[in-house]
mmCIF file of C-alpha atoms in Angstrom:
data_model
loop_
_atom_site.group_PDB
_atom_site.id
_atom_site.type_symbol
_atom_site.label_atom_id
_atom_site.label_comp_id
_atom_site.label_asym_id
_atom_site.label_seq_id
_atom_site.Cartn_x
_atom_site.Cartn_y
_atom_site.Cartn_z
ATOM 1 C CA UNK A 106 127.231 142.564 38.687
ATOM 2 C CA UNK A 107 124.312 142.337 40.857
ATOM 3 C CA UNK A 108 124.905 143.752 43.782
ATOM 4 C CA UNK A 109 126.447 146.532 41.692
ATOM 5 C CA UNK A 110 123.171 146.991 39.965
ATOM 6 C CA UNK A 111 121.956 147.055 43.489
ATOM 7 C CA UNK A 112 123.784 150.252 44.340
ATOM 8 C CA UNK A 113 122.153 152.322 41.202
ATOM 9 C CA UNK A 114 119.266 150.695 42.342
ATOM 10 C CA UNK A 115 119.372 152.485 45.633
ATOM 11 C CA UNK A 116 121.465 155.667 44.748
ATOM 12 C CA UNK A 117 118.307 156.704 41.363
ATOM 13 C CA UNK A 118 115.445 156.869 44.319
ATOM 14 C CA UNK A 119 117.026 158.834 46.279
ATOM 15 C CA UNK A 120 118.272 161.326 44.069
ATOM 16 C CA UNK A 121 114.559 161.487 42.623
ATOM 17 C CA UNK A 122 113.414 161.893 46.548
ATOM 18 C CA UNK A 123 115.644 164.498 46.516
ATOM 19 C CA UNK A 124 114.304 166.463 43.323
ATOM 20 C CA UNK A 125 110.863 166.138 44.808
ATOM 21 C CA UNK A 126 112.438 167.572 48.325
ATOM 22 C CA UNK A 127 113.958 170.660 46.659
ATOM 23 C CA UNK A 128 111.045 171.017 44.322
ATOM 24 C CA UNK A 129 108.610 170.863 47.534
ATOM 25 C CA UNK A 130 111.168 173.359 49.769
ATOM 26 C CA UNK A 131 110.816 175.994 46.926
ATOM 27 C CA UNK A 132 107.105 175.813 46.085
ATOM 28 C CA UNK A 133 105.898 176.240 49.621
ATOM 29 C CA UNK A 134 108.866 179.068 50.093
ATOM 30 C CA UNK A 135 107.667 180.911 47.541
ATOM 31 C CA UNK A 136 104.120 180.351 48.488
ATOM 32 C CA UNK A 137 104.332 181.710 51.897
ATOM 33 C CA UNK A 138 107.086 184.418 50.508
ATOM 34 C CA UNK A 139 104.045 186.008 49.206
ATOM 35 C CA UNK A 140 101.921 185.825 52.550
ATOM 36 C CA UNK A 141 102.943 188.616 54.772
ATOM 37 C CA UNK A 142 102.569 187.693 58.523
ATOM 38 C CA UNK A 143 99.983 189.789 60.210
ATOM 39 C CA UNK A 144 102.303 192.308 62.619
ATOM 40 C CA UNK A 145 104.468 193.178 59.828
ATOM 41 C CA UNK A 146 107.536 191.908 61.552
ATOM 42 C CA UNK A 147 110.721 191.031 58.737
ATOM 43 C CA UNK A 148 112.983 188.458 59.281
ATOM 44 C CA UNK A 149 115.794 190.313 60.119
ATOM 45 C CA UNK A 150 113.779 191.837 63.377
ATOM 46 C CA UNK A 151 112.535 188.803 64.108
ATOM 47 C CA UNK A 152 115.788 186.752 64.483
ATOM 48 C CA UNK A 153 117.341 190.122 66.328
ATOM 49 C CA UNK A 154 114.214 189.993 68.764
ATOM 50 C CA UNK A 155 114.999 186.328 69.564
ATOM 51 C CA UNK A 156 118.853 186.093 69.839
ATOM 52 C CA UNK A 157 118.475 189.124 72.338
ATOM 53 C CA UNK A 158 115.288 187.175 74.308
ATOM 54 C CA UNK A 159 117.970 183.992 74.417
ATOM 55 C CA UNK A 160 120.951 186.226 75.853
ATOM 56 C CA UNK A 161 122.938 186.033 72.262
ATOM 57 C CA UNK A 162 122.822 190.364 71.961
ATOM 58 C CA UNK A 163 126.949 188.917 70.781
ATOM 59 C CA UNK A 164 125.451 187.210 67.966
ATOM 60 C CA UNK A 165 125.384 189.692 64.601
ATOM 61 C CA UNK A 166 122.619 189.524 61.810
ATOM 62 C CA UNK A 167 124.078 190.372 58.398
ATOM 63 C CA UNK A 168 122.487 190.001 54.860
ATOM 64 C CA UNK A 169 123.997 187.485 52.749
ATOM 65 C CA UNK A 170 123.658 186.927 48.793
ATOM 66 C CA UNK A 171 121.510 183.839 47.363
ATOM 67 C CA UNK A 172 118.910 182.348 47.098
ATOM 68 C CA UNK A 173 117.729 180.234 50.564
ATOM 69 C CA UNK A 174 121.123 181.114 51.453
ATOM 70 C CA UNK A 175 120.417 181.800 54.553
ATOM 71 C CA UNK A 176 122.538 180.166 57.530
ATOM 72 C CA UNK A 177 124.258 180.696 61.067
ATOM 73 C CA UNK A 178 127.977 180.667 61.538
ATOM 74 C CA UNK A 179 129.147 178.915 64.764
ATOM 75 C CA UNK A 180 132.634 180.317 64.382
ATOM 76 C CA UNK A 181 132.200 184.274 63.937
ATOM 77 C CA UNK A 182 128.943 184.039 65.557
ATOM 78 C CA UNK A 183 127.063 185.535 62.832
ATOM 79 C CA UNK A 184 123.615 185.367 61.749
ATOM 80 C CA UNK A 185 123.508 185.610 57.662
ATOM 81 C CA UNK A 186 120.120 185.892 56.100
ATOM 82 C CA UNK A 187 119.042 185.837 52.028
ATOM 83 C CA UNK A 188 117.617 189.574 51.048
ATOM 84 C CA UNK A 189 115.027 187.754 50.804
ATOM 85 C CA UNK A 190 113.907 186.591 54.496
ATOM 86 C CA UNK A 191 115.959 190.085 55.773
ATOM 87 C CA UNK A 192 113.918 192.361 54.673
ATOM 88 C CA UNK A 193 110.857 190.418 54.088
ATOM 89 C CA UNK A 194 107.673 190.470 56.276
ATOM 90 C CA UNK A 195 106.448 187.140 54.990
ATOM 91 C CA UNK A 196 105.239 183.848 56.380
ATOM 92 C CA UNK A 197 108.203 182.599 55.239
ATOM 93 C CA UNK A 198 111.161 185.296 55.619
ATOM 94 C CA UNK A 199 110.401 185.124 59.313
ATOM 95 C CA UNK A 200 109.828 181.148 59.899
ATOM 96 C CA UNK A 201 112.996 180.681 58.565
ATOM 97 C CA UNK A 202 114.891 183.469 59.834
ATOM 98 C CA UNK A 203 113.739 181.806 63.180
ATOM 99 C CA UNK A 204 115.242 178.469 62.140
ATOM 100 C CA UNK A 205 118.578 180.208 61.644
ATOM 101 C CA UNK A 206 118.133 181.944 65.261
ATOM 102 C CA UNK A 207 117.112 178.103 66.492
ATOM 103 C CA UNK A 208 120.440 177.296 65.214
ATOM 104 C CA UNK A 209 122.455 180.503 66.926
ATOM 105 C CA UNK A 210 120.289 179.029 70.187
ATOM 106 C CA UNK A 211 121.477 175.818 70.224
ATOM 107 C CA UNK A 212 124.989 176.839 69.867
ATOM 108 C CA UNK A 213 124.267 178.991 72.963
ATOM 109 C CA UNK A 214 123.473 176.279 74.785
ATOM 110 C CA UNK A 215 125.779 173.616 73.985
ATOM 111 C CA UNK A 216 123.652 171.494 72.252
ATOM 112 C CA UNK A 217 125.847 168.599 71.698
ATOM 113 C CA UNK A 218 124.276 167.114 68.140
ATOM 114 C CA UNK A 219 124.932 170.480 66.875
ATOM 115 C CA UNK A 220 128.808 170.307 68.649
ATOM 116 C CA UNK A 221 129.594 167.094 67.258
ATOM 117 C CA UNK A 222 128.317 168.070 63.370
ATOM 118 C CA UNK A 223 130.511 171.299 63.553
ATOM 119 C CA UNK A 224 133.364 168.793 64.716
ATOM 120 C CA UNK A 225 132.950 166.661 61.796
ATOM 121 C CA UNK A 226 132.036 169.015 59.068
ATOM 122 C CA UNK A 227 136.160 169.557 58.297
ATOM 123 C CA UNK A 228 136.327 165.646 57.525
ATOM 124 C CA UNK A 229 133.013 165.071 56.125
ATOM 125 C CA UNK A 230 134.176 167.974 53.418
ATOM 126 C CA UNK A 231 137.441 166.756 52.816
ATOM 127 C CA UNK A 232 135.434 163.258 52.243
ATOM 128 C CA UNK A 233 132.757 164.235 50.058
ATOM 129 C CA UNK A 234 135.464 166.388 48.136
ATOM 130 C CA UNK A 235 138.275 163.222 48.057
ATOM 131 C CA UNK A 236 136.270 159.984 47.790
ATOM 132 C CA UNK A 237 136.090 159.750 44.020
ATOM 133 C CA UNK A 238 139.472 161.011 43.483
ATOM 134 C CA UNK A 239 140.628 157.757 45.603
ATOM 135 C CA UNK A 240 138.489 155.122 44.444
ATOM 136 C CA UNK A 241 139.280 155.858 40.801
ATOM 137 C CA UNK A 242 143.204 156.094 41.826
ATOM 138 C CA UNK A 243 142.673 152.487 44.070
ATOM 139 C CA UNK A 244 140.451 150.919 41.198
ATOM 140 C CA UNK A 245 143.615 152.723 37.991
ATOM 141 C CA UNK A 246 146.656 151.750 40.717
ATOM 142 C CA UNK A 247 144.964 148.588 41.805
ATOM 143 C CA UNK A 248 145.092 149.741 45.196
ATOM 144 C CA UNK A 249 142.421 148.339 47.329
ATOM 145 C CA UNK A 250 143.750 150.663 50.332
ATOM 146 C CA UNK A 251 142.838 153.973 48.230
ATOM 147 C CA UNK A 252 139.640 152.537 47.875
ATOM 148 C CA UNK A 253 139.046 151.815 51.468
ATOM 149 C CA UNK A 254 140.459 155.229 52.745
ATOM 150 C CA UNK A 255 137.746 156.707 50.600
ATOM 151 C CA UNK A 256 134.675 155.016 51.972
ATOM 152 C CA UNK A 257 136.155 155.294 55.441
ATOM 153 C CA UNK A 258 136.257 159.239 54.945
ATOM 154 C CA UNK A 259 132.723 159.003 53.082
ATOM 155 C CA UNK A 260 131.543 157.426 55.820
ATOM 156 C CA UNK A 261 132.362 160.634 57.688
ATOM 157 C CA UNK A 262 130.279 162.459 55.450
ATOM 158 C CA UNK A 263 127.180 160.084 55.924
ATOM 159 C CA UNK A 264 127.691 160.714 59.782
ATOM 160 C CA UNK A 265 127.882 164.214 59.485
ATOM 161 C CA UNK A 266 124.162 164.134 57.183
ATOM 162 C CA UNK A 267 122.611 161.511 60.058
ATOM 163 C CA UNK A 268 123.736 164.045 62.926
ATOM 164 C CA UNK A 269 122.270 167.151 60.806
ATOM 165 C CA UNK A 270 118.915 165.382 60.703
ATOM 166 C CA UNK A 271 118.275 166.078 64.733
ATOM 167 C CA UNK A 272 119.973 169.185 64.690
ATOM 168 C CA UNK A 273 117.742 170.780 61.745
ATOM 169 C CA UNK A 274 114.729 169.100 63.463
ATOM 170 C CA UNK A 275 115.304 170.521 66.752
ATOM 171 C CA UNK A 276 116.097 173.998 65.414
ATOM 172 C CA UNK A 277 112.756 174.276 63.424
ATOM 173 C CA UNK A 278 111.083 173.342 66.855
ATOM 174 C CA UNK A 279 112.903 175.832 68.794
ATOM 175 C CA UNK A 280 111.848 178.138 65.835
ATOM 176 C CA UNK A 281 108.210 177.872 66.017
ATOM 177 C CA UNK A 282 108.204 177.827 69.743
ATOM 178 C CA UNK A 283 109.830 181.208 69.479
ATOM 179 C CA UNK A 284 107.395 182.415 67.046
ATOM 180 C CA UNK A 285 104.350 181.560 69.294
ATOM 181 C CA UNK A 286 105.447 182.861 72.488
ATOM 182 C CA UNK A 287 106.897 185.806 71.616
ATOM 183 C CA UNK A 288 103.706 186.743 69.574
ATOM 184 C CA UNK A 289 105.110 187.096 66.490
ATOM 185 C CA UNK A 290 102.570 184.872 64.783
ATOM 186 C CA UNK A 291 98.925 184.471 65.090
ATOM 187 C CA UNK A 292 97.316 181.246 65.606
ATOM 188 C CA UNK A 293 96.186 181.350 61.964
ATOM 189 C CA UNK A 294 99.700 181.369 60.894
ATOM 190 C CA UNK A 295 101.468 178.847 63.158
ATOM 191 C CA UNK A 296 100.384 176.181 60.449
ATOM 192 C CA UNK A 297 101.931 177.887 57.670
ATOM 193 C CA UNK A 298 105.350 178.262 59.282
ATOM 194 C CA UNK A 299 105.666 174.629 60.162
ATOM 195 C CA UNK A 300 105.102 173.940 56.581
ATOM 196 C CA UNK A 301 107.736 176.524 55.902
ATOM 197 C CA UNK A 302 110.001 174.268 57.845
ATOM 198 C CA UNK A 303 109.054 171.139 57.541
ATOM 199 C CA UNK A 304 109.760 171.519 54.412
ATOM 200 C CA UNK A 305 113.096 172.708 54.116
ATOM 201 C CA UNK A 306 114.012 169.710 56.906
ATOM 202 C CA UNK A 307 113.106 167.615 54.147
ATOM 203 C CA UNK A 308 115.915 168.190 51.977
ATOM 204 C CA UNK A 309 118.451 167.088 54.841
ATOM 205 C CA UNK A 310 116.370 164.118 55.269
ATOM 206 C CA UNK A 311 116.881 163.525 51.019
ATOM 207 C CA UNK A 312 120.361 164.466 51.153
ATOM 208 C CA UNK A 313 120.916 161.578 53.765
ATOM 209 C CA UNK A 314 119.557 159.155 52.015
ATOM 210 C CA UNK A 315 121.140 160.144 48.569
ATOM 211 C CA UNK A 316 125.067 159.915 50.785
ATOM 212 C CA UNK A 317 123.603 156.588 52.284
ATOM 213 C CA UNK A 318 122.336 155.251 49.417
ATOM 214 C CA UNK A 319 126.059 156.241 47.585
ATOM 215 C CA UNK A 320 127.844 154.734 50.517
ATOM 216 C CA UNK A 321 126.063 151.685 50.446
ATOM 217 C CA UNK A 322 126.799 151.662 46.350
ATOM 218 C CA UNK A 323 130.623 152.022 47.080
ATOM 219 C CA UNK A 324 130.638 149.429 49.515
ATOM 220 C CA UNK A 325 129.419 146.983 46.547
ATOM 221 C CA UNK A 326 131.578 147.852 44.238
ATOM 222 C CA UNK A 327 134.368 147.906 46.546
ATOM 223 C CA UNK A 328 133.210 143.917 47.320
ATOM 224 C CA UNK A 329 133.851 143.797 43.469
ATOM 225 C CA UNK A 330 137.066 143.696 43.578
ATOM 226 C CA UNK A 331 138.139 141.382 46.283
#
């Protein structure tokens, strides 16, 4: 019963980390959403301007519904940015239509943390998606194997959230890099866009530690029963 305890112990903090992360991501969005950057660029020319400067003229931009929906797909090579950072000609729209383009970049180039996440993202779905289902089943059928397949394929998942920590890092710095040198900010507003993106790599840094803190959990309870 202890170490069990143990487990919500670690799993409550880091879903309340997580709360603050998302809380934090969306107040200083919004701020800077409201802050127009001084040449007027949007977000949509600004990721266009540096795909093209990184030889990616193959890579598409398209406008995507949502909220902070914005994201880059490896696969069709496409580019898909919220209305929001599309059109806009905030702080904001363009730091993290960079991020996106930091993304397209690294794919560009072979950067291999980003490779091996879009290798594991298949399993670390099915995982996320399947892990109940089969502890529940192990603990109902008294199956000890169900139980261990799911933490196994779990454990996939909490690979694929470590891995996305450099990759997100790494993209935000190629983002603001691209923003300085290509003039697209002023040196009055390179501190506001690495608050725009620090703060969104702070939810992947909270969502880590909420899948570590549930593997860790499952691990106990799986001791439970031997």
């Amino acid at each position: 019963m202890f170490n069990y305890n143990i487990g919500y112990l670690l799993v409550i903090p880091a879903i309340i980390f997580t709360l603050i992360a998302q809380t934090r991501v969306k107040g200083t969005f919004n701020k800077y959403l409201k802050v127009p950057n001084t040449r007027g660029y949007t977000g949509a020319q600004v990721a266009r301007d540096i795909l093209d400067r990184n030889g990616l003229r193959d890579v598409r931009i398209e406008t995507v519904g949502g909220y902070l929906s914005d994201h880059y797909d490896p696969r069709s090579h496409v580019l898909r940015l919220s209305p929001q950072v599309y059109n806009g000609n905030s702080i904001a729209s363009i730091s993290v239509a960079a991020h996106e383009a930091g993304h397209a970049i690294q794919h560009g180039v072979g950067y291999v943390p980003l490779n091996l996440r879009n290798t594991l993202a298949p399993i670390a779905s099915f995982g996320a998606q399947a892990v109940w289902f089969l502890v529940f089943a192990g603990f109902a059928l008294q199956m000890l194997a169900l139980i261990d397949v799911g933490i196994v394929l779990y454990a996939a998942a909490v690979i694929f959230q470590i891995i996305t920590l450099p990759v997100e890092f790494n993209a935000s710095s190629r983002a603001l890099e691209q923003l300085e040198i290509n003039g697209f900010i002023t040196a009055n507003e390179v501190s506001p866009a690495r608050s725009v993106l620090n703060a969104a790599a702070l939810t992947y840094v909270a969502a880590m530690a909420v899948s570590v803190a549930q593997l860790i959990r499952l691990v106990l309870l799986r001791g439970r029963r031997d």
